[in-house]
């Protein structure tokens, strides 16, 4: 029986630098890259298009057909939802907020777990999100938990949104971030938290290159230690 290739799980709050670091690490390792936050954002878009709100009394029943039919594909930098390119839509601030709210629902998490486990079944993947090391692949060979000071995260997010032409103040970004952290960490199902065996990296004062270098150093150290053990 062939064992799968290793899995690298990167979890952490919004704005800690997960996406850029994960994409670059995947490139350097020659692994594929999966942004699971983008998948929750696709769910939010699909739900909104179907007229379903997280405030609906019967939200789970109304979401069932949306989740059953959902098809999410990544094509390079693009994300395709049911055959349509939703790359631009997924970055709308409202969609991040909606994704966070829908992601607290059991059927949404169950469907995403199914799709994410299928996508990582062969390994050779860097997967980033909130619950990869705790719930999706608790047996991932390498787990990182990326954190950063909330003001730094808000500043990074604000700079990103400004570049995209969004009209929002840095203070508003900070307030939304605090609320999103609270919701993602406080929910009952698969909340954002560090897996016991995850390595925490604080990116507050680090460049993305330094974060990737730190991750690679940890990965190589473990691989070399395993090789030494085999030889001994
Ligand atoms: O990473 P992001 O900001 O694009 O994620 C959007 C929301 O999706 C986030 O606020 C919580 C949810 N999410 C999740 O619950 N589990 C994941 N593995 C990834 C994202």
PDB file of N, CA and C and ligand atoms in Angstrom, residues 11 14 18-19 35-38 40-41 95-96 99-101 103-104 109 116 128-132 136 180 184 187 190, ligand 1:
ATOM      1  N   UNK A  11      -2.561  26.971   9.859  1.00  0.00           N
ATOM      2  CA  UNK A  11      -3.768  27.608  10.385  1.00  0.00           C
ATOM      3  C   UNK A  11      -3.414  28.933  11.045  1.00  0.00           C
ATOM      4  N   UNK A  14      -7.211  35.670  10.492  1.00  0.00           N
ATOM      5  CA  UNK A  14      -7.176  36.488   9.288  1.00  0.00           C
ATOM      6  C   UNK A  14      -6.008  37.495   9.369  1.00  0.00           C
ATOM      7  N   UNK A  18      -1.013  33.866   6.155  1.00  0.00           N
ATOM      8  CA  UNK A  18      -1.109  32.445   5.769  1.00  0.00           C
ATOM      9  C   UNK A  18      -1.067  32.225   4.269  1.00  0.00           C
ATOM     10  N   UNK A  19      -1.906  32.975   3.541  1.00  0.00           N
ATOM     11  CA  UNK A  19      -2.065  32.691   2.107  1.00  0.00           C
ATOM     12  C   UNK A  19      -0.774  32.882   1.332  1.00  0.00           C
ATOM     13  N   UNK A  35      -6.311  26.851  -0.530  1.00  0.00           N
ATOM     14  CA  UNK A  35      -6.773  27.917   0.354  1.00  0.00           C
ATOM     15  C   UNK A  35      -8.206  27.582   0.759  1.00  0.00           C
ATOM     16  N   UNK A  36      -8.386  27.046   1.969  1.00  0.00           N
ATOM     17  CA  UNK A  36      -9.735  26.596   2.354  1.00  0.00           C
ATOM     18  C   UNK A  36     -10.650  27.769   2.699  1.00  0.00           C
ATOM     19  N   UNK A  37     -10.045  28.922   3.065  1.00  0.00           N
ATOM     20  CA  UNK A  37     -10.865  30.106   3.309  1.00  0.00           C
ATOM     21  C   UNK A  37     -11.606  30.499   2.040  1.00  0.00           C
ATOM     22  N   UNK A  38     -10.920  30.342   0.900  1.00  0.00           N
ATOM     23  CA  UNK A  38     -11.557  30.671  -0.386  1.00  0.00           C
ATOM     24  C   UNK A  38     -12.751  29.746  -0.631  1.00  0.00           C
ATOM     25  N   UNK A  40     -14.755  28.508   1.756  1.00  0.00           N
ATOM     26  CA  UNK A  40     -15.868  29.030   2.560  1.00  0.00           C
ATOM     27  C   UNK A  40     -16.428  30.300   1.924  1.00  0.00           C
ATOM     28  N   UNK A  41     -15.551  31.071   1.294  1.00  0.00           N
ATOM     29  CA  UNK A  41     -16.027  32.268   0.607  1.00  0.00           C
ATOM     30  C   UNK A  41     -16.912  31.875  -0.589  1.00  0.00           C
ATOM     31  N   UNK A  95     -18.194  39.366   1.750  1.00  0.00           N
ATOM     32  CA  UNK A  95     -18.103  37.918   1.543  1.00  0.00           C
ATOM     33  C   UNK A  95     -17.255  37.276   2.649  1.00  0.00           C
ATOM     34  N   UNK A  96     -16.193  37.955   3.086  1.00  0.00           N
ATOM     35  CA  UNK A  96     -15.387  37.443   4.197  1.00  0.00           C
ATOM     36  C   UNK A  96     -16.245  37.285   5.450  1.00  0.00           C
ATOM     37  N   UNK A  99     -18.785  34.492   4.927  1.00  0.00           N
ATOM     38  CA  UNK A  99     -18.098  33.191   4.983  1.00  0.00           C
ATOM     39  C   UNK A  99     -17.879  32.796   6.442  1.00  0.00           C
ATOM     40  N   UNK A 100     -17.482  33.760   7.248  1.00  0.00           N
ATOM     41  CA  UNK A 100     -17.236  33.490   8.663  1.00  0.00           C
ATOM     42  C   UNK A 100     -18.542  33.031   9.333  1.00  0.00           C
ATOM     43  N   UNK A 101     -19.657  33.663   8.981  1.00  0.00           N
ATOM     44  CA  UNK A 101     -20.935  33.292   9.612  1.00  0.00           C
ATOM     45  C   UNK A 101     -21.425  31.932   9.136  1.00  0.00           C
ATOM     46  N   UNK A 103     -19.614  29.588   8.045  1.00  0.00           N
ATOM     47  CA  UNK A 103     -18.658  28.531   8.405  1.00  0.00           C
ATOM     48  C   UNK A 103     -18.920  27.952   9.798  1.00  0.00           C
ATOM     49  N   UNK A 104     -19.787  28.603  10.570  1.00  0.00           N
ATOM     50  CA  UNK A 104     -20.106  28.074  11.905  1.00  0.00           C
ATOM     51  C   UNK A 104     -21.154  26.959  11.828  1.00  0.00           C
ATOM     52  N   UNK A 109     -19.573  22.897   7.375  1.00  0.00           N
ATOM     53  CA  UNK A 109     -18.260  22.334   7.753  1.00  0.00           C
ATOM     54  C   UNK A 109     -18.127  20.891   7.266  1.00  0.00           C
ATOM     55  N   UNK A 116     -12.286  18.947   1.228  1.00  0.00           N
ATOM     56  CA  UNK A 116     -10.866  19.213   1.551  1.00  0.00           C
ATOM     57  C   UNK A 116     -10.101  17.907   1.765  1.00  0.00           C
ATOM     58  N   UNK A 128      -4.166  25.628   3.842  1.00  0.00           N
ATOM     59  CA  UNK A 128      -4.262  26.643   4.886  1.00  0.00           C
ATOM     60  C   UNK A 128      -5.699  26.983   5.235  1.00  0.00           C
ATOM     61  N   UNK A 129      -5.920  27.319   6.509  1.00  0.00           N
ATOM     62  CA  UNK A 129      -7.265  27.665   6.953  1.00  0.00           C
ATOM     63  C   UNK A 129      -7.320  27.938   8.435  1.00  0.00           C
ATOM     64  N   UNK A 130      -8.351  27.386   9.089  1.00  0.00           N
ATOM     65  CA  UNK A 130      -8.519  27.602  10.531  1.00  0.00           C
ATOM     66  C   UNK A 130      -8.448  26.286  11.306  1.00  0.00           C
ATOM     67  N   UNK A 131      -8.782  25.185  10.614  1.00  0.00           N
ATOM     68  CA  UNK A 131      -8.945  23.905  11.327  1.00  0.00           C
ATOM     69  C   UNK A 131      -8.235  22.756  10.610  1.00  0.00           C
ATOM     70  N   UNK A 132      -7.250  23.071   9.786  1.00  0.00           N
ATOM     71  CA  UNK A 132      -6.613  22.006   8.998  1.00  0.00           C
ATOM     72  C   UNK A 132      -5.850  21.038   9.917  1.00  0.00           C
ATOM     73  N   UNK A 136      -9.297  18.752   9.910  1.00  0.00           N
ATOM     74  CA  UNK A 136      -9.303  18.207   8.541  1.00  0.00           C
ATOM     75  C   UNK A 136      -8.230  17.130   8.397  1.00  0.00           C
ATOM     76  N   UNK A 180     -14.272  39.140  13.720  1.00  0.00           N
ATOM     77  CA  UNK A 180     -14.101  37.874  12.980  1.00  0.00           C
ATOM     78  C   UNK A 180     -13.257  36.885  13.805  1.00  0.00           C
ATOM     79  N   UNK A 184     -14.631  33.285  14.809  1.00  0.00           N
ATOM     80  CA  UNK A 184     -13.937  32.081  14.326  1.00  0.00           C
ATOM     81  C   UNK A 184     -13.350  31.261  15.483  1.00  0.00           C
ATOM     82  N   UNK A 187     -16.624  29.777  17.977  1.00  0.00           N
ATOM     83  CA  UNK A 187     -17.699  28.886  17.521  1.00  0.00           C
ATOM     84  C   UNK A 187     -17.505  27.488  18.105  1.00  0.00           C
ATOM     85  N   UNK A 190     -15.199  23.008  15.240  1.00  0.00           N
ATOM     86  CA  UNK A 190     -13.855  23.238  14.686  1.00  0.00           C
ATOM     87  C   UNK A 190     -13.411  24.693  14.806  1.00  0.00           C
TER      88      UNK A 190
HETATM   89  O1  LIG B   1      -9.177  32.780   5.372  1.00  0.00           O
HETATM   90  P1  LIG B   1     -10.376  33.611   5.002  1.00  0.00           P
HETATM   91  O2  LIG B   1     -10.388  34.923   5.719  1.00  0.00           O
HETATM   92  O3  LIG B   1     -10.554  33.744   3.524  1.00  0.00           O
HETATM   93  O4  LIG B   1     -11.647  32.759   5.554  1.00  0.00           O
HETATM   94  C1  LIG B   1     -12.961  33.266   5.515  1.00  0.00           C
HETATM   95  C2  LIG B   1     -13.762  32.661   6.653  1.00  0.00           C
HETATM   96  O5  LIG B   1     -13.950  31.260   6.417  1.00  0.00           O
HETATM   97  C3  LIG B   1     -13.112  32.753   8.036  1.00  0.00           C
HETATM   98  O6  LIG B   1     -13.466  33.927   8.714  1.00  0.00           O
HETATM   99  C4  LIG B   1     -13.621  31.526   8.744  1.00  0.00           C
HETATM  100  C5  LIG B   1     -13.912  30.540   7.648  1.00  0.00           C
HETATM  101  N1  LIG B   1     -12.929  29.459   7.547  1.00  0.00           N
HETATM  102  C6  LIG B   1     -13.107  28.376   8.380  1.00  0.00           C
HETATM  103  O7  LIG B   1     -14.030  28.371   9.191  1.00  0.00           O
HETATM  104  N2  LIG B   1     -12.293  27.302   8.291  1.00  0.00           N
HETATM  105  C7  LIG B   1     -11.267  27.292   7.423  1.00  0.00           C
HETATM  106  N3  LIG B   1     -10.491  26.206   7.347  1.00  0.00           N
HETATM  107  C8  LIG B   1     -11.031  28.410   6.585  1.00  0.00           C
HETATM  108  C9  LIG B   1     -11.882  29.506   6.695  1.00  0.00           C
END
